[in-house]
Short mmCIF file of C-alpha atoms in Angstrom, two decimals:
data_model
loop_
_atom_site.label_atom_id
_atom_site.label_comp_id
_atom_site.label_asym_id
_atom_site.label_seq_id
_atom_site.Cartn_x
_atom_site.Cartn_y
_atom_site.Cartn_z
CA GLN A 1 -61.77 44.36 36.76
CA VAL A 2 -60.45 41.96 33.96
CA GLN A 3 -62.78 38.94 33.16
CA LEU A 4 -61.23 36.21 30.72
CA GLN A 5 -62.75 32.91 29.30
CA GLU A 6 -60.95 30.22 27.70
CA SER A 7 -62.67 28.51 24.42
CA GLY A 8 -61.91 25.96 22.32
CA PRO A 9 -62.07 21.96 21.16
CA GLY A 10 -62.16 19.86 24.69
CA LEU A 11 -60.67 16.94 22.33
CA VAL A 12 -57.74 16.67 19.83
CA LYS A 13 -56.89 13.89 17.77
CA PRO A 14 -53.09 12.70 18.51
CA SER A 15 -50.19 14.48 15.95
CA GLN A 16 -52.83 17.55 15.00
CA THR A 17 -52.97 21.28 16.45
CA LEU A 18 -54.22 23.04 19.18
CA THR A 19 -56.30 26.04 19.50
CA LEU A 20 -57.44 28.09 22.03
CA SER A 21 -58.64 31.26 22.87
CA CYS A 22 -58.98 34.26 25.05
CA ASN A 23 -62.11 36.01 24.39
CA VAL A 24 -61.78 39.56 27.77
CA SER A 25 -63.19 41.85 28.68
CA GLY A 26 -63.78 44.59 31.55
CA GLY A 27 -59.91 45.85 29.92
CA SER A 28 -57.95 46.01 26.07
CA VAL A 29 -55.93 43.36 24.74
CA ASN A 30 -53.86 46.83 23.37
CA SER A 31 -54.19 48.80 26.31
CA GLY A 32 -50.02 48.15 27.90
CA GLY A 33 -50.48 46.17 31.91
CA PHE A 34 -50.52 43.49 31.13
CA TYR A 35 -49.13 40.15 29.26
CA TRP A 36 -51.11 37.71 27.90
CA THR A 37 -50.31 34.41 29.33
CA TRP A 38 -50.96 30.68 28.79
CA ILE A 39 -50.38 28.51 31.55
CA ARG A 40 -51.35 23.94 31.63
CA GLN A 41 -52.11 22.12 34.64
CA TYR A 42 -51.48 18.49 34.39
CA PRO A 43 -54.52 16.03 35.66
CA GLY A 44 -51.89 15.55 39.00
CA LYS A 45 -52.30 19.04 39.30
CA GLY A 46 -48.74 20.45 38.26
CA LEU A 47 -48.78 23.92 36.71
CA GLU A 48 -46.46 24.94 34.11
CA TRP A 49 -45.99 27.92 32.35
CA ILE A 50 -46.68 27.89 28.73
CA GLY A 51 -45.44 31.39 27.54
CA TYR A 52 -46.49 34.88 27.06
CA MET A 53 -47.04 37.77 24.35
CA SER A 54 -46.21 41.12 26.53
CA ASP A 55 -47.90 44.59 25.93
CA THR A 56 -44.93 45.82 24.20
CA GLY A 57 -45.80 42.41 21.44
CA SER A 58 -42.68 40.22 22.58
CA LEU A 59 -43.25 37.10 22.63
CA ASN A 60 -41.32 34.98 26.00
CA TYR A 61 -41.95 31.00 25.29
CA ASN A 62 -40.91 27.84 27.93
CA PRO A 63 -38.82 26.22 25.76
CA SER A 64 -39.62 23.06 25.67
CA LEU A 65 -42.60 24.23 23.73
CA ARG A 66 -41.14 27.01 21.51
CA SER A 67 -41.17 24.72 18.91
CA ARG A 68 -44.97 23.74 19.15
CA LEU A 69 -46.19 27.12 20.32
CA SER A 70 -47.90 29.76 18.86
CA ILE A 71 -48.96 32.80 20.69
CA ALA A 72 -50.94 35.37 19.23
CA VAL A 73 -53.16 38.71 20.18
CA ASP A 74 -56.45 40.25 18.50
CA THR A 75 -56.81 43.53 18.84
CA SER A 76 -60.09 42.98 16.60
CA THR A 77 -61.31 40.74 18.52
CA ASN A 78 -59.46 41.52 21.85
CA GLN A 79 -58.75 38.28 21.90
CA PHE A 80 -55.25 36.47 22.68
CA SER A 81 -54.73 32.69 21.21
CA LEU A 82 -52.77 29.79 21.54
CA ARG A 83 -51.60 27.33 18.79
CA LEU A 84 -49.32 23.78 20.15
CA SER A 85 -49.05 22.00 17.27
CA SER A 86 -47.93 18.23 16.06
CA VAL A 87 -49.88 17.13 20.12
CA THR A 88 -49.15 14.30 21.95
CA ALA A 89 -51.11 12.54 25.62
CA ALA A 90 -48.30 14.47 27.52
CA ASP A 91 -50.59 17.78 26.30
CA ALA A 92 -53.96 16.74 27.64
CA ALA A 93 -54.61 18.95 30.59
CA VAL A 94 -56.02 21.89 31.96
CA TYR A 95 -55.07 25.24 29.65
CA TYR A 96 -55.52 28.33 31.85
CA CYS A 97 -55.58 31.60 29.97
CA ALA A 98 -54.06 34.22 31.98
CA ALA A 99 -52.79 38.45 32.39
CA CYS A 100 -49.25 38.65 34.38
CA GLY A 101 -49.87 42.06 35.73
CA TYR A 102 -46.24 44.20 36.47
CA THR A 103 -44.83 46.64 38.95
CA SER A 104 -41.83 47.95 39.62
CA GLY A 105 -40.17 47.07 42.09
CA GLY A 106 -37.87 50.69 42.53
CA SER A 107 -34.73 49.87 42.17
CA THR A 108 -35.00 45.80 43.04
CA GLY A 109 -36.48 45.73 39.23
CA VAL A 110 -40.05 44.74 38.01
CA TRP A 111 -42.79 42.86 40.06
CA TYR A 112 -44.56 40.11 37.83
CA PHE A 113 -47.69 38.42 38.63
CA ILE A 114 -50.54 36.71 37.60
CA ASP A 115 -53.28 38.45 38.59
CA TYR A 116 -55.88 37.57 37.11
CA TRP A 117 -56.69 33.62 35.71
CA GLY A 118 -59.66 31.65 32.96
CA GLN A 119 -62.05 29.14 35.21
CA GLY A 120 -59.88 26.45 32.43
CA THR A 121 -60.71 23.94 30.40
CA VAL A 122 -59.58 21.06 29.86
CA VAL A 123 -57.94 19.69 26.32
CA THR A 124 -58.25 15.75 26.01
CA VAL A 125 -55.57 14.40 23.73
CA SER A 126 -57.17 10.62 22.04
CA SER A 127 -58.32 9.18 18.47
CA ASP B 1 -35.12 25.86 34.77
CA ILE B 2 -34.50 27.45 38.63
CA GLN B 3 -37.02 24.11 40.60
CA LEU B 4 -38.94 25.31 42.88
CA THR B 5 -39.91 22.97 46.01
CA GLN B 6 -42.46 22.90 49.17
CA SER B 7 -42.45 21.56 51.97
CA PRO B 8 -45.03 19.24 52.68
CA SER B 9 -46.57 18.47 50.50
CA SER B 10 -49.81 18.08 51.78
CA LEU B 11 -50.44 19.19 55.49
CA SER B 12 -53.88 18.69 57.71
CA ALA B 13 -54.94 21.50 60.47
CA SER B 14 -57.18 22.60 62.69
CA VAL B 15 -59.50 25.93 62.14
CA GLY B 16 -57.93 28.48 64.59
CA ASP B 17 -53.70 26.99 64.11
CA ARG B 18 -51.23 28.74 62.78
CA VAL B 19 -49.35 27.69 58.99
CA THR B 20 -46.50 28.02 57.61
CA ILE B 21 -45.87 26.34 54.42
CA THR B 22 -41.83 26.39 52.26
CA CYS B 23 -40.48 27.23 48.26
CA ARG B 24 -37.49 26.61 48.24
CA ALA B 25 -36.05 26.99 45.71
CA SER B 26 -32.68 25.19 43.17
CA GLU B 27 -30.86 28.10 42.82
CA SER B 28 -31.06 32.58 44.02
CA ILE B 29 -34.24 34.54 43.22
CA SER B 30 -33.46 37.47 45.24
CA LYS B 31 -37.01 38.56 46.24
CA TYR B 32 -38.71 37.49 42.83
CA LEU B 33 -41.57 34.66 44.92
CA ASN B 34 -45.20 35.16 44.66
CA TRP B 35 -47.79 32.46 46.40
CA TYR B 36 -51.21 31.58 44.94
CA HIS B 37 -54.17 29.48 46.10
CA GLN B 38 -56.37 27.66 44.37
CA GLN B 39 -59.77 26.50 45.94
CA PRO B 40 -60.69 22.82 44.64
CA GLY B 41 -62.44 23.26 40.86
CA LYS B 42 -60.90 27.40 40.29
CA ALA B 43 -58.03 28.31 39.42
CA PRO B 44 -55.77 29.65 41.67
CA ALA B 45 -55.89 32.26 42.97
CA LEU B 46 -53.22 35.50 44.29
CA LEU B 47 -52.41 36.26 46.95
CA ILE B 48 -48.63 37.61 47.72
CA TYR B 49 -46.52 39.03 45.20
CA ALA B 50 -42.59 40.51 45.37
CA VAL B 51 -42.77 37.55 49.08
CA SER B 52 -44.44 39.61 51.12
CA THR B 53 -46.01 42.47 49.53
CA LEU B 54 -50.37 40.67 49.76
CA TYR B 55 -52.60 41.20 47.13
CA ARG B 56 -55.84 43.88 47.35
CA GLY B 57 -58.59 41.89 48.86
CA VAL B 58 -56.10 39.31 50.81
CA PRO B 59 -56.86 38.76 54.22
CA SER B 60 -54.52 39.88 56.77
CA ARG B 61 -54.16 36.61 58.89
CA PHE B 62 -51.84 35.44 54.85
CA SER B 63 -48.28 36.35 55.17
CA GLY B 64 -45.33 35.69 53.35
CA SER B 65 -40.93 36.41 54.20
CA GLY B 66 -37.85 34.69 52.56
CA SER B 67 -34.52 35.71 49.73
CA GLY B 68 -32.77 34.47 48.28
CA THR B 69 -33.47 30.91 48.45
CA GLU B 70 -36.36 30.17 50.65
CA PHE B 71 -39.22 31.65 51.34
CA THR B 72 -42.34 30.56 53.15
CA LEU B 73 -46.07 31.37 53.05
CA THR B 74 -48.12 31.89 56.70
CA ILE B 75 -51.89 31.19 57.50
CA THR B 76 -52.07 33.26 60.91
CA SER B 77 -55.74 31.50 62.32
CA LEU B 78 -56.42 29.21 59.77
CA ARG B 79 -60.88 29.44 57.88
CA PRO B 80 -62.69 27.38 56.41
CA GLU B 81 -62.35 28.30 53.42
CA ASP B 82 -58.19 28.74 53.37
CA VAL B 83 -58.49 25.02 52.02
CA GLY B 84 -56.88 24.26 49.19
CA THR B 85 -53.63 23.82 47.35
CA TYR B 86 -50.57 26.73 47.59
CA TYR B 87 -48.53 27.16 44.60
CA CYS B 88 -44.78 29.11 45.33
CA GLN B 89 -44.03 30.32 41.39
CA GLN B 90 -41.17 32.69 40.85
CA SER B 91 -40.92 34.88 38.09
CA TYR B 92 -37.21 35.57 38.57
CA SER B 93 -35.66 33.84 35.78
CA THR B 94 -37.24 34.70 31.87
CA VAL B 95 -39.36 30.58 31.72
CA TYR B 96 -41.98 30.93 34.91
CA THR B 97 -41.44 27.73 36.95
CA PHE B 98 -43.90 26.83 39.92
CA GLY B 99 -43.89 24.30 42.99
CA GLN B 100 -45.89 20.90 42.88
CA GLY B 101 -47.79 22.39 46.21
CA THR B 102 -48.60 22.14 49.33
CA LYS B 103 -52.18 20.57 50.08
CA LEU B 104 -54.13 22.25 53.36
CA GLU B 105 -57.34 20.14 54.61
CA ILE B 106 -58.93 20.85 57.56
CA LYS B 107 -58.58 19.31 60.30
#
């Protein structure tokens, strides 16, 4: 069973770059079968999908964040990371790393779902 | 982006009750609809994917139905551990989106 654990600074100054890492255990980031995903949850509880790197290395970012966002996988440490530049107060949230699994629906298509989640890390943006 | 609207935003029910939550999409998403349950202080957990397929280990009192733009999550015989917030999520478009959540409390 895959387990995920976020790490990174809990406090970031406005205009700086937020960098978070996600340690993967119980599986390998390059073994296939998952899209390595970041999601955030605002204090008012809304969930926002940030983006993912697929098991083939392709990237898919939320267009609202694309110009500031970078997601990468490090096979040497079995981790994946998020970098978000030029942060503002609007970026304050709980950040979750997650594993998006998928399964064939036959002729219907491929079903994607987020089946593993980290515990979440709180990010505050303040000077 | 595809918008998902859940109703109600909150509800209170008694142990043993049948509960239904609705999720409406701003455009057709076929059957690319998942449901999650978030207990207080925890990360969301997958309940159902592809509208009606129970994720492993999820009790059979949970069920999902629908297609196109209207979907429902039903909990038969509500249990105390079912409290928390329920979210729908679509994977039809490349920009995944979530509903705003339905908070379920026990009377």
